[in-house]
Amino acid sequence: MAFGSAIPTVGVDTLAPGDFLLDVREDDEWAAGHAEGALHIPMSDFVARFGELTEKAPDGGRINVICRSGGRSAQVTMYLVQQGMDAVNVDGGMQVWAAAGRPVVDAHGAPGAVI
C-alpha cells in the first residue's frame, strides 16, 4: 500500500535488534503473533493510550510503527510526525517481518503467526 512520500518509511531489513517497535494491530492479531519486545497499542485505542507511548518510547529516539501490512501503521506514523515525534512506518508490516525470518511470538512466548 503506497501512501506517498509524506510518510517516512523504513524496511524491515534496516531494523536492528533493540530498535523501538510500536505495534498498532488489534488484540487478536497481537495475541496470535508479534515481534518480541514491541509495545502494543491498538490503533483503535491509540489516542486514548498515547501517554503509554510517550512513557515508553526512547527519549529523542525513533519510533518504528508496524501493523499487519503497513496501512494502519502509516496512519499512526503520520499522526506521530504531526506531533513532532521521530516516527517511521515499517514497510510491509508484520507480513514482511515474518517473511524475512524475523521472530514472531504469540501471547505466551511460543512461536506465533501473523494473522
PDB file of C-alpha atoms in Angstrom:
ATOM      1  CA  MET A   1       0.000   0.000   0.000  1.00  0.00           C
ATOM      2  CA  ALA A   2       1.593   3.292  -1.054  1.00  0.00           C
ATOM      3  CA  PHE A   3       0.967   6.464   0.896  1.00  0.00           C
ATOM      4  CA  GLY A   4       3.312   8.798  -0.917  1.00  0.00           C
ATOM      5  CA  SER A   5       6.500  10.445   0.160  1.00  0.00           C
ATOM      6  CA  ALA A   6       4.947  12.358   3.067  1.00  0.00           C
ATOM      7  CA  ILE A   7       5.181   9.338   5.357  1.00  0.00           C
ATOM      8  CA  PRO A   8       8.684   8.325   6.404  1.00  0.00           C
ATOM      9  CA  THR A   9       9.174   4.608   5.827  1.00  0.00           C
ATOM     10  CA  VAL A  10      11.842   2.029   6.621  1.00  0.00           C
ATOM     11  CA  GLY A  11      12.297  -1.555   5.524  1.00  0.00           C
ATOM     12  CA  VAL A  12      12.279  -4.445   7.957  1.00  0.00           C
ATOM     13  CA  ASP A  13      15.862  -5.181   6.916  1.00  0.00           C
ATOM     14  CA  THR A  14      17.044  -1.841   8.330  1.00  0.00           C
ATOM     15  CA  LEU A  15      15.762  -2.540  11.841  1.00  0.00           C
ATOM     16  CA  ALA A  16      18.306  -3.708  14.374  1.00  0.00           C
ATOM     17  CA  PRO A  17      17.620  -5.803  17.459  1.00  0.00           C
ATOM     18  CA  GLY A  18      16.652  -3.418  20.225  1.00  0.00           C
ATOM     19  CA  ASP A  19      15.132  -0.758  17.958  1.00  0.00           C
ATOM     20  CA  PHE A  20      11.895   0.547  19.468  1.00  0.00           C
ATOM     21  CA  LEU A  21       8.880  -1.013  17.762  1.00  0.00           C
ATOM     22  CA  LEU A  22       5.255   0.073  18.214  1.00  0.00           C
ATOM     23  CA  ASP A  23       2.668  -2.491  17.082  1.00  0.00           C
ATOM     24  CA  VAL A  24      -0.735  -0.914  16.362  1.00  0.00           C
ATOM     25  CA  ARG A  25      -2.638  -4.086  15.396  1.00  0.00           C
ATOM     26  CA  GLU A  26      -5.697  -5.251  17.302  1.00  0.00           C
ATOM     27  CA  ASP A  27      -5.578  -7.563  20.329  1.00  0.00           C
ATOM     28  CA  ASP A  28      -6.352 -10.784  18.424  1.00  0.00           C
ATOM     29  CA  GLU A  29      -3.607 -10.066  15.896  1.00  0.00           C
ATOM     30  CA  TRP A  30      -1.119  -9.313  18.680  1.00  0.00           C
ATOM     31  CA  ALA A  31      -2.022 -12.475  20.606  1.00  0.00           C
ATOM     32  CA  ALA A  32      -1.526 -14.657  17.513  1.00  0.00           C
ATOM     33  CA  GLY A  33       1.938 -13.313  16.785  1.00  0.00           C
ATOM     34  CA  HIS A  34       4.096 -10.240  17.292  1.00  0.00           C
ATOM     35  CA  ALA A  35       7.694  -9.110  17.449  1.00  0.00           C
ATOM     36  CA  GLU A  36       9.095  -9.843  20.879  1.00  0.00           C
ATOM     37  CA  GLY A  37       9.735  -6.662  22.845  1.00  0.00           C
ATOM     38  CA  ALA A  38       7.359  -4.493  20.805  1.00  0.00           C
ATOM     39  CA  LEU A  39       4.994  -2.105  22.563  1.00  0.00           C
ATOM     40  CA  HIS A  40       1.365  -2.920  21.752  1.00  0.00           C
ATOM     41  CA  ILE A  41      -1.162  -0.104  21.489  1.00  0.00           C
ATOM     42  CA  PRO A  42      -4.002  -0.917  19.074  1.00  0.00           C
ATOM     43  CA  MET A  43      -4.816   1.819  16.589  1.00  0.00           C
ATOM     44  CA  SER A  44      -8.418   1.765  17.847  1.00  0.00           C
ATOM     45  CA  ASP A  45      -7.162   2.800  21.329  1.00  0.00           C
ATOM     46  CA  PHE A  46      -4.206   4.870  20.228  1.00  0.00           C
ATOM     47  CA  VAL A  47      -5.271   8.423  21.067  1.00  0.00           C
ATOM     48  CA  ALA A  48      -6.646   7.384  24.480  1.00  0.00           C
ATOM     49  CA  ARG A  49      -3.434   5.475  25.285  1.00  0.00           C
ATOM     50  CA  PHE A  50      -0.968   7.952  23.770  1.00  0.00           C
ATOM     51  CA  GLY A  51       0.591   8.531  27.200  1.00  0.00           C
ATOM     52  CA  GLU A  52       1.798   4.928  27.298  1.00  0.00           C
ATOM     53  CA  LEU A  53       3.827   5.580  24.185  1.00  0.00           C
ATOM     54  CA  THR A  54       5.377   8.785  25.490  1.00  0.00           C
ATOM     55  CA  GLU A  55       6.341   6.973  28.724  1.00  0.00           C
ATOM     56  CA  LYS A  56       7.977   4.010  26.980  1.00  0.00           C
ATOM     57  CA  ALA A  57       9.416   5.442  23.773  1.00  0.00           C
ATOM     58  CA  PRO A  58      13.130   6.223  23.854  1.00  0.00           C
ATOM     59  CA  ASP A  59      13.737   9.870  24.678  1.00  0.00           C
ATOM     60  CA  GLY A  60      14.596  11.524  21.389  1.00  0.00           C
ATOM     61  CA  GLY A  61      14.707   8.139  19.668  1.00  0.00           C
ATOM     62  CA  ARG A  62      12.920   6.855  16.627  1.00  0.00           C
ATOM     63  CA  ILE A  63       9.557   5.092  16.864  1.00  0.00           C
ATOM     64  CA  ASN A  64       9.186   2.298  14.300  1.00  0.00           C
ATOM     65  CA  VAL A  65       5.456   1.735  13.767  1.00  0.00           C
ATOM     66  CA  ILE A  66       4.192  -1.610  12.485  1.00  0.00           C
ATOM     67  CA  CYS A  67       0.856  -3.276  11.708  1.00  0.00           C
ATOM     68  CA  ARG A  68      -0.084  -6.238   9.509  1.00  0.00           C
ATOM     69  CA  SER A  69       0.737  -4.756   6.105  1.00  0.00           C
ATOM     70  CA  GLY A  70       1.539  -1.072   6.589  1.00  0.00           C
ATOM     71  CA  GLY A  71      -1.778   0.778   6.249  1.00  0.00           C
ATOM     72  CA  ARG A  72      -2.707   1.365   9.881  1.00  0.00           C
ATOM     73  CA  SER A  73       0.882   1.965  10.877  1.00  0.00           C
ATOM     74  CA  ALA A  74       1.175   4.620   8.151  1.00  0.00           C
ATOM     75  CA  GLN A  75      -1.765   6.472   9.660  1.00  0.00           C
ATOM     76  CA  VAL A  76      -0.304   6.301  13.174  1.00  0.00           C
ATOM     77  CA  THR A  77       3.116   7.328  11.850  1.00  0.00           C
ATOM     78  CA  MET A  78       1.590  10.403  10.221  1.00  0.00           C
ATOM     79  CA  TYR A  79      -0.129  11.319  13.496  1.00  0.00           C
ATOM     80  CA  LEU A  80       3.134  10.954  15.432  1.00  0.00           C
ATOM     81  CA  VAL A  81       5.063  13.031  12.893  1.00  0.00           C
ATOM     82  CA  GLN A  82       2.400  15.736  13.213  1.00  0.00           C
ATOM     83  CA  GLN A  83       3.027  15.663  16.986  1.00  0.00           C
ATOM     84  CA  GLY A  84       6.703  16.387  16.307  1.00  0.00           C
ATOM     85  CA  MET A  85       7.936  12.865  17.034  1.00  0.00           C
ATOM     86  CA  ASP A  86      10.559  10.933  15.081  1.00  0.00           C
ATOM     87  CA  ALA A  87       8.378   8.127  13.714  1.00  0.00           C
ATOM     88  CA  VAL A  88       8.628   5.861  10.671  1.00  0.00           C
ATOM     89  CA  ASN A  89       6.309   3.321   9.104  1.00  0.00           C
ATOM     90  CA  VAL A  90       7.708  -0.202   8.762  1.00  0.00           C
ATOM     91  CA  ASP A  91       7.110  -1.020   5.103  1.00  0.00           C
ATOM     92  CA  GLY A  92       5.041  -4.170   4.592  1.00  0.00           C
ATOM     93  CA  GLY A  93       4.383  -4.619   8.304  1.00  0.00           C
ATOM     94  CA  MET A  94       4.374  -7.908  10.148  1.00  0.00           C
ATOM     95  CA  GLN A  95       3.789  -9.819   6.916  1.00  0.00           C
ATOM     96  CA  VAL A  96       7.203  -8.733   5.639  1.00  0.00           C
ATOM     97  CA  TRP A  97       8.688  -9.109   9.144  1.00  0.00           C
ATOM     98  CA  ALA A  98       7.697 -12.782   9.239  1.00  0.00           C
ATOM     99  CA  ALA A  99       8.614 -13.401   5.581  1.00  0.00           C
ATOM    100  CA  ALA A 100      12.094 -12.029   6.328  1.00  0.00           C
ATOM    101  CA  GLY A 101      12.529 -14.684   9.002  1.00  0.00           C
ATOM    102  CA  ARG A 102      12.295 -12.287  11.919  1.00  0.00           C
ATOM    103  CA  PRO A 103      10.990 -13.994  15.067  1.00  0.00           C
ATOM    104  CA  VAL A 104       7.247 -13.893  15.775  1.00  0.00           C
ATOM    105  CA  VAL A 105       5.934 -14.972  19.192  1.00  0.00           C
ATOM    106  CA  ASP A 106       2.409 -15.481  20.474  1.00  0.00           C
ATOM    107  CA  ALA A 107       0.900 -14.177  23.718  1.00  0.00           C
ATOM    108  CA  HIS A 108       2.653 -16.976  25.644  1.00  0.00           C
ATOM    109  CA  GLY A 109       6.081 -16.505  24.100  1.00  0.00           C
ATOM    110  CA  ALA A 110       5.763 -19.566  21.853  1.00  0.00           C
ATOM    111  CA  PRO A 111       6.261 -19.315  18.076  1.00  0.00           C
ATOM    112  CA  GLY A 112       3.429 -17.228  16.660  1.00  0.00           C
ATOM    113  CA  ALA A 113       1.790 -16.426  13.348  1.00  0.00           C
ATOM    114  CA  VAL A 114       0.779 -13.212  11.610  1.00  0.00           C
ATOM    115  CA  ILE A 115      -2.969 -13.065  11.041  1.00  0.00           C
TER     116      ILE A 115
END
